[in-house]
Amino acid sequence: SATSALCVGRGVLTFLWSAYQAFPWPSGIPSAPGCPYAVSEWCTPTPETEALVRGTGADLTEEFYGRKLILADREEVEQEANNILKDADISDVAFLVVGDPFGATTHSDLILRATKLGISYRVIHNASIVNAVGCCGLQLYKFGETVSIVFWTDTWRPESFFDKVKKNRQNDMHTLCLLDIKVKEQSLENLIKGRKIYEPPRYMSVNQAAQQLLEIVQNQRTRGEDPAVTEETLCVGLARVGAEDQKIAAGTLQQMCTVDLGGPLHSLIITGGSMHPLEMEMLSLFSISETSSESQSIDGL
């Protein structure tokens, strides 16, 4: 089981965390050592909407924890943080999110706010995609700086993150790429007009990320630069890490454009320049065939 927690109120704010891009719980319900007890005995939990992305209904989670849940979307967490803390001086509050408590600056902000208000807190840590990616066989201590890949638009096509990929490759380090999630996003028109109308949720796939990366590679070649990544660079695509239908595929960046990993949530790894033999052997379990998605040897990639 795997959920983390941070508690505040009567002096304790409790944050309960489910795994980022993963739910290592067959039922999809976040739970970690101490968490069900923490929620039942300490406080009323407040889960962030992303915690339900994997199909867990609020009613089922409420039944599991034995408490009424208040769904707090990203906007509320980032812009209405004081609402989460407003009753923590007289009662306990639990906050459920996706990932380890300190994987996002927003969550650190909640702790700083609680501390300034004289509210103490406690934390139950959890797994995160940052360490869960070890399931593909790549050694965690060989990862460099993590990057985020966002959805491009007609007018915004950022490439600056690619400098970090280049630096990691130069140091023989792997790069974990966190792929964009668009939930409760407004169109520019609705934003300008102040209309609370939101676009359908979008989750970047490994295919989309790979296609954007290849376009960056081409752009660098056009500018006369020598790209740190090519079509033949060995990459690893991961989907729904920790779920029963978890999927992993190892192959070239070009192959990542077409591999079928199913539904969200996805992550992509760009491997470093050199690989340990055990890493190569592990990746061979997930290698993409030229003609199918079945595993085969990746010797020579």
Coordinates of N, CA, C and O in Angstrom, one line a residue, residues 152-270:
W152 N 2.9 22.0 -26.7 CA 3.1 23.2 -27.5 C 1.8 23.8 -28.0 O 0.8 23.1 -28.1
T153 N 1.9 25.1 -28.3 CA 0.8 25.8 -28.9 C 1.3 26.4 -30.2 O 2.5 26.3 -30.5
D154 N 0.4 27.1 -30.9 CA 0.8 27.7 -32.2 C 1.8 28.8 -31.9 O 2.7 29.1 -32.8
T155 N 1.8 29.4 -30.8 CA 2.6 30.6 -30.5 C 3.6 30.3 -29.4 O 4.5 31.2 -29.1
W156 N 3.6 29.2 -28.7 CA 4.5 28.9 -27.6 C 5.1 27.5 -27.8 O 4.4 26.5 -27.6
R157 N 6.4 27.4 -28.1 CA 7.0 26.1 -28.4 C 8.4 26.1 -27.6 O 9.4 26.2 -28.3
P158 N 8.3 26.0 -26.3 CA 9.6 26.1 -25.6 C 10.5 25.0 -25.8 O 10.1 23.8 -25.9
E159 N 11.8 25.3 -25.9 CA 12.9 24.3 -26.1 C 14.0 24.4 -25.0 O 14.9 23.6 -25.0
S160 N 13.8 25.3 -24.1 CA 14.9 25.6 -23.1 C 15.3 24.4 -22.2 O 16.4 24.2 -21.8
F161 N 14.3 23.6 -21.9 CA 14.5 22.4 -21.1 C 15.5 21.4 -21.7 O 16.1 20.6 -21.0
F162 N 15.6 21.5 -23.1 CA 16.5 20.6 -23.8 C 18.0 20.8 -23.3 O 18.8 19.9 -23.5
D163 N 18.3 22.0 -22.8 CA 19.7 22.2 -22.3 C 20.0 21.3 -21.2 O 21.1 20.8 -21.0
K164 N 19.0 21.0 -20.3 CA 19.2 20.1 -19.2 C 19.4 18.7 -19.7 O 20.2 18.0 -19.1
V165 N 18.6 18.3 -20.7 CA 18.8 17.0 -21.3 C 20.2 16.8 -21.8 O 20.9 15.8 -21.6
K166 N 20.7 17.9 -22.5 CA 22.1 17.8 -23.0 C 23.1 17.7 -21.9 O 24.0 16.9 -22.0
K167 N 22.9 18.5 -20.8 CA 23.9 18.4 -19.7 C 23.8 17.0 -19.1 O 24.9 16.5 -18.7
N168 N 22.7 16.4 -18.9 CA 22.6 15.1 -18.3 C 23.3 14.1 -19.2 O 24.0 13.2 -18.8
R169 N 23.1 14.2 -20.5 CA 23.7 13.3 -21.5 C 25.2 13.4 -21.4 O 25.9 12.4 -21.5
Q170 N 25.7 14.6 -21.3 CA 27.1 14.8 -21.3 C 27.8 14.2 -20.0 O 28.9 13.8 -20.0
N171 N 27.0 14.1 -19.0 CA 27.4 13.5 -17.7 C 27.0 12.0 -17.6 O 27.1 11.5 -16.5
D172 N 26.6 11.4 -18.7 CA 26.1 10.0 -18.7 C 25.0 9.8 -17.7 O 24.9 8.7 -17.1
M173 N 24.1 10.8 -17.6 CA 23.0 10.7 -16.7 C 21.7 10.5 -17.4 O 21.5 11.1 -18.5
H174 N 20.7 9.7 -16.9 CA 19.4 9.6 -17.5 C 18.6 10.9 -17.2 O 18.8 11.5 -16.2
T175 N 17.6 11.1 -18.0 CA 16.7 12.3 -17.8 C 15.3 11.8 -17.7 O 14.7 11.2 -18.6
L176 N 14.6 12.0 -16.6 CA 13.2 11.7 -16.4 C 12.4 12.9 -16.9 O 12.6 14.1 -16.5
C177 N 11.5 12.7 -17.9 CA 10.7 13.8 -18.4 C 9.3 13.6 -17.9 O 8.6 12.6 -18.2
L178 N 8.8 14.6 -17.2 CA 7.4 14.6 -16.7 C 6.6 15.2 -17.7 O 6.9 16.4 -18.2
L179 N 5.5 14.6 -18.1 CA 4.7 15.0 -19.3 C 3.5 15.8 -18.8 O 2.9 15.6 -17.8
D180 N 3.1 16.8 -19.6 CA 2.1 17.8 -19.3 C 0.8 17.2 -19.0 O 0.3 16.2 -19.6
I181 N 0.1 17.8 -18.0 CA -1.3 17.5 -17.6 C -2.1 18.7 -17.7 O -1.7 19.7 -17.0
K182 N -3.2 18.8 -18.4 CA -4.0 19.9 -18.5 C -5.4 19.6 -17.9 O -6.2 18.9 -18.6
V183 N -5.6 20.0 -16.7 CA -6.9 19.7 -16.0 C -7.5 21.0 -15.6 O -6.8 21.8 -15.0
K184 N -8.8 21.2 -15.9 CA -9.5 22.4 -15.5 C -8.8 23.7 -16.1 O -8.6 24.7 -15.4
E185 N -8.4 23.6 -17.3 CA -7.7 24.7 -18.0 C -8.8 25.5 -18.8 O -9.8 25.0 -19.3
Q186 N -8.6 26.8 -18.8 CA -9.5 27.7 -19.6 C -8.9 28.2 -20.9 O -7.7 28.3 -21.0
S187 N -9.8 28.3 -21.9 CA -9.3 28.9 -23.1 C -9.0 30.4 -22.9 O -9.4 31.0 -21.9
L188 N -8.1 31.0 -23.8 CA -7.8 32.4 -23.6 C -9.0 33.3 -23.6 O -9.1 34.2 -22.8
E189 N -9.9 32.9 -24.5 CA -11.2 33.7 -24.6 C -12.0 33.7 -23.3 O -12.4 34.7 -22.8
N190 N -12.2 32.5 -22.8 CA -12.9 32.4 -21.5 C -12.2 33.0 -20.4 O -12.8 33.6 -19.4
L191 N -10.9 32.9 -20.4 CA -10.1 33.5 -19.3 C -10.2 35.0 -19.3 O -10.4 35.7 -18.3
I192 N -10.1 35.6 -20.5 CA -10.2 37.1 -20.7 C -11.6 37.6 -20.3 O -11.8 38.6 -19.6
K193 N -12.6 36.8 -20.6 CA -14.0 37.2 -20.3 C -14.5 36.8 -18.9 O -15.6 37.1 -18.5
G194 N -13.6 36.1 -18.2 CA -13.9 35.7 -16.8 C -15.0 34.6 -16.7 O -15.6 34.5 -15.7
R195 N -15.1 33.9 -17.8 CA -16.1 32.8 -17.8 C -15.5 31.5 -17.2 O -14.4 31.1 -17.6
K196 N -16.1 30.9 -16.2 CA -15.7 29.7 -15.6 C -16.0 28.5 -16.4 O -16.8 27.6 -16.0
I197 N -15.5 28.5 -17.7 CA -15.8 27.4 -18.6 C -14.4 26.7 -18.9 O -13.4 27.4 -19.2
Y198 N -14.3 25.4 -18.7 CA -13.0 24.8 -18.7 C -12.9 23.8 -19.9 O -13.9 23.2 -20.3
E199 N -11.7 23.7 -20.4 CA -11.5 22.8 -21.5 C -11.5 21.3 -21.0 O -11.2 21.1 -19.9
P200 N -11.7 20.3 -21.9 CA -11.6 18.9 -21.5 C -10.2 18.6 -21.0 O -9.2 19.2 -21.5
P201 N -10.1 17.7 -20.1 CA -8.7 17.3 -19.6 C -7.9 16.7 -20.7 O -8.4 16.1 -21.6
R202 N -6.6 17.0 -20.7 CA -5.6 16.5 -21.6 C -4.4 16.0 -20.9 O -3.9 16.6 -20.0
Y203 N -3.9 14.8 -21.3 CA -2.7 14.2 -20.7 C -1.7 13.9 -21.8 O -2.1 13.1 -22.7
M204 N -0.5 14.5 -21.7 CA 0.4 14.2 -22.8 C 0.9 12.8 -22.8 O 1.1 12.2 -21.7
S205 N 0.9 12.2 -24.0 CA 1.4 10.8 -24.1 C 2.9 10.8 -24.4 O 3.5 11.8 -24.8
V206 N 3.5 9.6 -24.3 CA 4.9 9.4 -24.7 C 5.0 9.8 -26.2 O 6.0 10.3 -26.6
N207 N 4.0 9.4 -27.0 CA 4.1 9.7 -28.5 C 4.2 11.2 -28.7 O 5.1 11.6 -29.5
Q208 N 3.4 11.9 -28.1 CA 3.4 13.4 -28.3 C 4.7 14.0 -27.8 O 5.3 14.9 -28.4
A209 N 5.2 13.5 -26.6 CA 6.5 14.1 -26.1 C 7.6 13.7 -27.1 O 8.5 14.6 -27.4
A210 N 7.6 12.5 -27.6 CA 8.7 12.1 -28.5 C 8.7 12.9 -29.8 O 9.7 13.3 -30.3
Q211 N 7.5 13.2 -30.3 CA 7.3 14.0 -31.5 C 7.9 15.4 -31.3 O 8.5 15.9 -32.2
Q212 N 7.6 16.0 -30.2 CA 8.1 17.3 -29.9 C 9.6 17.3 -29.8 O 10.3 18.2 -30.2
L213 N 10.1 16.3 -29.1 CA 11.6 16.2 -29.0 C 12.3 16.1 -30.3 O 13.3 16.7 -30.5
L214 N 11.7 15.3 -31.2 CA 12.3 15.1 -32.5 C 12.3 16.4 -33.3 O 13.2 16.7 -34.1
E215 N 11.2 17.2 -33.1 CA 11.2 18.5 -33.8 C 12.3 19.5 -33.2 O 12.9 20.2 -34.0
I216 N 12.5 19.4 -31.9 CA 13.6 20.2 -31.3 C 14.9 19.7 -31.9 O 15.8 20.6 -32.3
V217 N 15.1 18.4 -32.1 CA 16.4 17.9 -32.7 C 16.5 18.5 -34.1 O 17.6 18.9 -34.5
Q218 N 15.5 18.5 -34.9 CA 15.5 19.0 -36.2 C 15.8 20.5 -36.2 O 16.6 21.0 -37.1
N219 N 15.2 21.2 -35.3 CA 15.5 22.7 -35.2 C 16.9 22.9 -34.9 O 17.5 23.9 -35.5
Q220 N 17.5 22.1 -34.0 CA 18.9 22.3 -33.7 C 19.8 22.1 -34.9 O 20.8 22.8 -35.1
R221 N 19.5 21.0 -35.6 CA 20.3 20.7 -36.9 C 20.2 21.9 -37.9 O 21.2 22.2 -38.5
T222 N 19.0 22.4 -38.0 CA 18.8 23.5 -38.9 C 19.6 24.7 -38.5 O 20.1 25.5 -39.4
R223 N 19.8 24.9 -37.2 CA 20.6 26.0 -36.7 C 22.1 25.7 -36.7 O 22.9 26.5 -36.3
G224 N 22.5 24.5 -37.2 CA 23.9 24.1 -37.3 C 24.4 23.6 -36.0 O 25.6 23.4 -35.8
E225 N 23.5 23.2 -35.1 CA 24.0 22.7 -33.8 C 24.0 21.2 -33.8 O 23.4 20.5 -34.7
D226 N 24.8 20.6 -32.9 CA 24.9 19.1 -32.8 C 24.0 18.7 -31.7 O 24.4 18.8 -30.5
P227 N 22.8 18.1 -31.9 CA 21.9 17.8 -30.9 C 22.4 16.6 -30.0 O 23.1 15.7 -30.5
A228 N 22.2 16.7 -28.7 CA 22.6 15.7 -27.7 C 21.8 14.5 -27.9 O 22.2 13.4 -27.4
V229 N 20.6 14.6 -28.5 CA 19.7 13.4 -28.7 C 19.4 13.3 -30.2 O 19.3 14.3 -30.9
T230 N 19.3 12.1 -30.6 CA 19.0 11.8 -32.0 C 17.8 10.8 -32.1 O 17.3 10.4 -31.1
E231 N 17.4 10.6 -33.3 CA 16.3 9.6 -33.5 C 16.6 8.2 -32.9 O 15.7 7.5 -32.6
E232 N 17.9 7.9 -32.8 CA 18.3 6.6 -32.4 C 18.6 6.5 -30.9 O 19.1 5.5 -30.4
T233 N 18.5 7.6 -30.2 CA 18.8 7.6 -28.7 C 17.8 6.7 -28.0 O 16.6 6.7 -28.3
L234 N 18.4 5.8 -27.1 CA 17.6 4.9 -26.4 C 16.7 5.6 -25.3 O 17.2 6.4 -24.5
C235 N 15.4 5.3 -25.4 CA 14.5 6.0 -24.4 C 13.6 4.9 -23.8 O 13.5 3.7 -24.3
V236 N 12.9 5.3 -22.7 CA 12.0 4.3 -22.1 C 10.7 5.1 -21.8 O 10.6 6.2 -21.3
G237 N 9.6 4.5 -22.3 CA 8.3 5.1 -22.0 C 7.6 4.3 -21.0 O 7.7 3.0 -20.9
L238 N 6.9 4.9 -20.0 CA 6.2 4.3 -18.9 C 4.8 4.8 -18.8 O 4.6 6.0 -19.0
A239 N 3.8 4.0 -18.5 CA 2.5 4.4 -18.4 C 1.8 3.7 -17.2 O 2.1 2.5 -16.9
R240 N 1.1 4.5 -16.4 CA 0.3 4.0 -15.2 C 1.2 3.2 -14.3 O 0.8 2.1 -13.8
V241 N 2.3 3.8 -14.0 CA 3.3 3.0 -13.1 C 2.7 2.7 -11.8 O 2.1 3.5 -11.1
G242 N 2.8 1.4 -11.4 CA 2.2 0.9 -10.2 C 0.8 0.3 -10.3 O 0.4 -0.4 -9.4
A243 N 0.2 0.5 -11.4 CA -1.2 -0.1 -11.6 C -1.0 -1.5 -12.1 O 0.0 -1.9 -12.6
E244 N -2.1 -2.2 -12.1 CA -2.1 -3.6 -12.6 C -1.8 -3.6 -14.1 O -1.3 -4.6 -14.6
D245 N -2.2 -2.6 -14.8 CA -2.0 -2.6 -16.3 C -0.8 -1.6 -16.6 O -0.7 -1.1 -17.7
Q246 N 0.1 -1.5 -15.7 CA 1.4 -0.7 -15.9 C 2.0 -1.2 -17.2 O 2.0 -2.4 -17.5
K247 N 2.6 -0.3 -18.0 CA 3.2 -0.7 -19.2 C 4.5 0.1 -19.4 O 4.6 1.3 -19.1
I248 N 5.6 -0.6 -19.8 CA 6.9 -0.1 -20.0 C 7.4 -0.5 -21.4 O 7.2 -1.6 -21.8
A249 N 8.0 0.4 -22.1 CA 8.6 0.1 -23.5 C 9.9 0.8 -23.6 O 10.1 2.0 -23.3
A250 N 10.9 0.0 -24.1 CA 12.2 0.6 -24.3 C 12.5 0.5 -25.8 O 12.3 -0.5 -26.4
G251 N 13.0 1.6 -26.3 CA 13.3 1.7 -27.8 C 13.9 3.0 -28.1 O 14.2 3.8 -27.3
T252 N 14.1 3.2 -29.4 CA 14.6 4.5 -29.8 C 13.6 5.6 -29.7 O 12.4 5.4 -29.5
L253 N 14.1 6.9 -29.7 CA 13.2 8.0 -29.6 C 12.2 8.0 -30.8 O 11.0 8.3 -30.6
Q254 N 12.7 7.6 -31.9 CA 11.8 7.4 -33.1 C 10.7 6.4 -32.8 O 9.5 6.7 -33.1
Q255 N 11.0 5.3 -32.2 CA 10.0 4.3 -31.9 C 9.0 4.8 -30.9 O 7.8 4.4 -30.9
M256 N 9.4 5.7 -30.0 CA 8.5 6.2 -29.0 C 7.4 7.0 -29.6 O 6.4 7.3 -29.0
C257 N 7.6 7.5 -30.8 CA 6.5 8.2 -31.5 C 5.3 7.4 -31.8 O 4.2 7.9 -32.0
T258 N 5.5 6.1 -31.9 CA 4.3 5.2 -32.3 C 4.0 4.1 -31.4 O 3.0 3.4 -31.6
V259 N 4.8 3.9 -30.3 CA 4.5 2.8 -29.4 C 3.2 3.1 -28.7 O 2.8 4.2 -28.4
D260 N 2.4 2.0 -28.5 CA 1.1 2.1 -27.9 C 1.2 1.7 -26.4 O 1.4 0.6 -26.0
L261 N 1.1 2.7 -25.5 CA 1.2 2.5 -24.1 C -0.2 2.6 -23.4 O -0.2 2.5 -22.2
G262 N -1.2 2.9 -24.2 CA -2.5 3.0 -23.6 C -2.8 4.3 -22.9 O -2.1 5.3 -23.3
G263 N -3.7 4.3 -22.0 CA -4.1 5.6 -21.4 C -3.2 6.2 -20.4 O -2.1 5.7 -20.2
P264 N -3.5 7.4 -19.9 CA -2.6 8.1 -19.0 C -2.5 7.4 -17.7 O -3.3 6.5 -17.4
L265 N -1.5 7.8 -16.9 CA -0.5 8.9 -17.1 C 0.8 8.4 -17.6 O 1.2 7.3 -17.2
H266 N 1.5 9.2 -18.4 CA 2.7 8.7 -19.1 C 3.9 9.5 -18.6 O 3.8 10.6 -18.1
S267 N 5.1 8.8 -18.6 CA 6.4 9.5 -18.4 C 7.4 8.9 -19.4 O 7.2 7.9 -20.0
L268 N 8.4 9.7 -19.7 CA 9.4 9.4 -20.7 C 10.8 9.5 -20.0 O 11.1 10.5 -19.3
I269 N 11.7 8.6 -20.3 CA 13.1 8.6 -19.9 C 14.0 8.7 -21.1 O 13.9 7.8 -22.0
I270 N 14.9 9.6 -21.1 CA 16.0 9.7 -22.1 C 17.2 9.2 -21.5 O 17.7 9.8 -20.5

